[in-house]
Amino acid sequence: MTSAAQRPIDATLLGGVRTLGSVHPASGGRLGVRHEDRLELHDRTAFLAGGPSLLHSLALPCPCRATPLPDGSVVAAESARIRAVGSDGHTRWALPPPRLAPRLTRPAATRCSGRQP
């Protein structure tokens, strides 16, 4: 009996490309490439084949977290706001930063006289 490690698998190599930035899968057959100052969305098949693949690029302030959505837009959490940006580069909506919750503090120490009320 052969082990699972010895069984061949059916896989197709799509290709490989060297790129700057970190590459992340996105829905809809796309890849997101995060650079220090921007997020690029690429067509996955064209990107891995080494051809022209850029669908659109979004400039982002540093620090910022951004996630591509299935419809081609991007939601970005920046220090000043959270916004959705369409594939055309226009802001669809923006929210101000959430108000910071009040700091949790310890209640002031009270003296106990030992008497029951």
mmCIF file of N, CA and C in Angstrom, residues 1 6 10-12 15 19 22-23 32 34 54 60 63 66-68 73 81 86 92 94 97-98 100 109 115:
data_model
loop_
_atom_site.group_PDB
_atom_site.id
_atom_site.type_symbol
_atom_site.label_atom_id
_atom_site.label_comp_id
_atom_site.label_asym_id
_atom_site.label_seq_id
_atom_site.Cartn_x
_atom_site.Cartn_y
_atom_site.Cartn_z
ATOM 1 N N MET A 1 0.849 -1.182 0.000
ATOM 2 C CA MET A 1 0.000 0.000 0.000
ATOM 3 C C MET A 1 0.893 1.244 0.000
ATOM 4 N N GLN A 6 3.015 9.447 -1.415
ATOM 5 C CA GLN A 6 3.540 8.842 -2.629
ATOM 6 C C GLN A 6 2.543 8.865 -3.782
ATOM 7 N N ASP A 10 -3.134 15.562 -9.444
ATOM 8 C CA ASP A 10 -3.373 16.193 -10.734
ATOM 9 C C ASP A 10 -3.362 17.701 -10.508
ATOM 10 N N ALA A 11 -2.287 18.360 -10.940
ATOM 11 C CA ALA A 11 -2.152 19.805 -10.741
ATOM 12 C C ALA A 11 -1.661 20.444 -12.032
ATOM 13 N N THR A 12 -2.130 21.650 -12.267
ATOM 14 C CA THR A 12 -1.702 22.402 -13.440
ATOM 15 C C THR A 12 -0.982 23.647 -12.974
ATOM 16 N N GLY A 15 1.764 29.337 -13.625
ATOM 17 C CA GLY A 15 2.899 30.184 -13.959
ATOM 18 C C GLY A 15 3.497 30.769 -12.697
ATOM 19 N N THR A 19 7.850 39.599 -8.272
ATOM 20 C CA THR A 19 7.251 40.926 -8.109
ATOM 21 C C THR A 19 7.671 41.512 -6.779
ATOM 22 N N SER A 22 3.788 42.147 -1.509
ATOM 23 C CA SER A 22 3.246 40.858 -1.081
ATOM 24 C C SER A 22 1.982 40.562 -1.882
ATOM 25 N N VAL A 23 1.874 39.332 -2.349
ATOM 26 C CA VAL A 23 0.767 38.911 -3.209
ATOM 27 C C VAL A 23 -0.242 38.131 -2.377
ATOM 28 N N GLY A 32 -4.271 40.496 -5.295
ATOM 29 C CA GLY A 32 -3.913 41.794 -4.735
ATOM 30 C C GLY A 32 -2.425 41.812 -4.448
ATOM 31 N N ARG A 34 0.256 44.083 -2.506
ATOM 32 C CA ARG A 34 0.378 45.199 -1.562
ATOM 33 C C ARG A 34 1.806 45.716 -1.582
ATOM 34 N N LEU A 54 -2.582 44.508 -14.742
ATOM 35 C CA LEU A 54 -3.071 45.485 -13.768
ATOM 36 C C LEU A 54 -4.494 45.916 -14.095
ATOM 37 N N LEU A 60 -2.445 54.387 -1.021
ATOM 38 C CA LEU A 60 -2.858 54.264 0.378
ATOM 39 C C LEU A 60 -1.863 54.981 1.278
ATOM 40 N N PRO A 63 0.176 54.248 8.028
ATOM 41 C CA PRO A 63 -0.227 52.861 7.921
ATOM 42 C C PRO A 63 -1.683 52.752 7.474
ATOM 43 N N ALA A 66 -6.032 47.337 3.863
ATOM 44 C CA ALA A 66 -6.985 47.363 2.764
ATOM 45 C C ALA A 66 -7.331 45.947 2.328
ATOM 46 N N THR A 67 -8.598 45.766 1.931
ATOM 47 C CA THR A 67 -9.078 44.464 1.484
ATOM 48 C C THR A 67 -9.890 44.628 0.208
ATOM 49 N N PRO A 68 -9.547 43.884 -0.845
ATOM 50 C CA PRO A 68 -10.360 43.936 -2.056
ATOM 51 C C PRO A 68 -11.675 43.200 -1.854
ATOM 52 N N SER A 73 -14.164 46.704 -5.813
ATOM 53 C CA SER A 73 -13.851 47.844 -4.947
ATOM 54 C C SER A 73 -12.919 47.391 -3.825
ATOM 55 N N ARG A 81 -9.969 57.528 8.704
ATOM 56 C CA ARG A 81 -11.296 57.100 8.270
ATOM 57 C C ARG A 81 -11.257 55.674 7.744
ATOM 58 N N GLY A 86 -14.167 52.550 -5.246
ATOM 59 C CA GLY A 86 -14.539 51.764 -6.415
ATOM 60 C C GLY A 86 -13.353 51.542 -7.327
ATOM 61 N N ARG A 92 -16.672 55.618 -2.588
ATOM 62 C CA ARG A 92 -18.107 55.304 -2.551
ATOM 63 C C ARG A 92 -18.736 55.764 -1.252
ATOM 64 N N ALA A 94 -17.464 56.850 3.142
ATOM 65 C CA ALA A 94 -16.390 57.004 4.132
ATOM 66 C C ALA A 94 -17.012 57.155 5.513
ATOM 67 N N PRO A 97 -13.364 57.872 12.021
ATOM 68 C CA PRO A 97 -12.843 56.833 12.915
ATOM 69 C C PRO A 97 -13.787 56.631 14.094
ATOM 70 N N PRO A 98 -13.896 55.416 14.583
ATOM 71 C CA PRO A 98 -14.761 55.179 15.734
ATOM 72 C C PRO A 98 -14.238 55.930 16.951
ATOM 73 N N LEU A 100 -13.075 56.544 20.519
ATOM 74 C CA LEU A 100 -12.360 55.664 21.438
ATOM 75 C C LEU A 100 -13.206 55.419 22.670
ATOM 76 N N ALA A 109 -10.275 53.031 45.769
ATOM 77 C CA ALA A 109 -10.306 52.136 46.930
ATOM 78 C C ALA A 109 -11.163 52.768 48.026
ATOM 79 N N ARG A 115 -18.112 47.079 59.660
ATOM 80 C CA ARG A 115 -19.496 47.012 60.130
ATOM 81 C C ARG A 115 -20.411 46.680 58.961
#
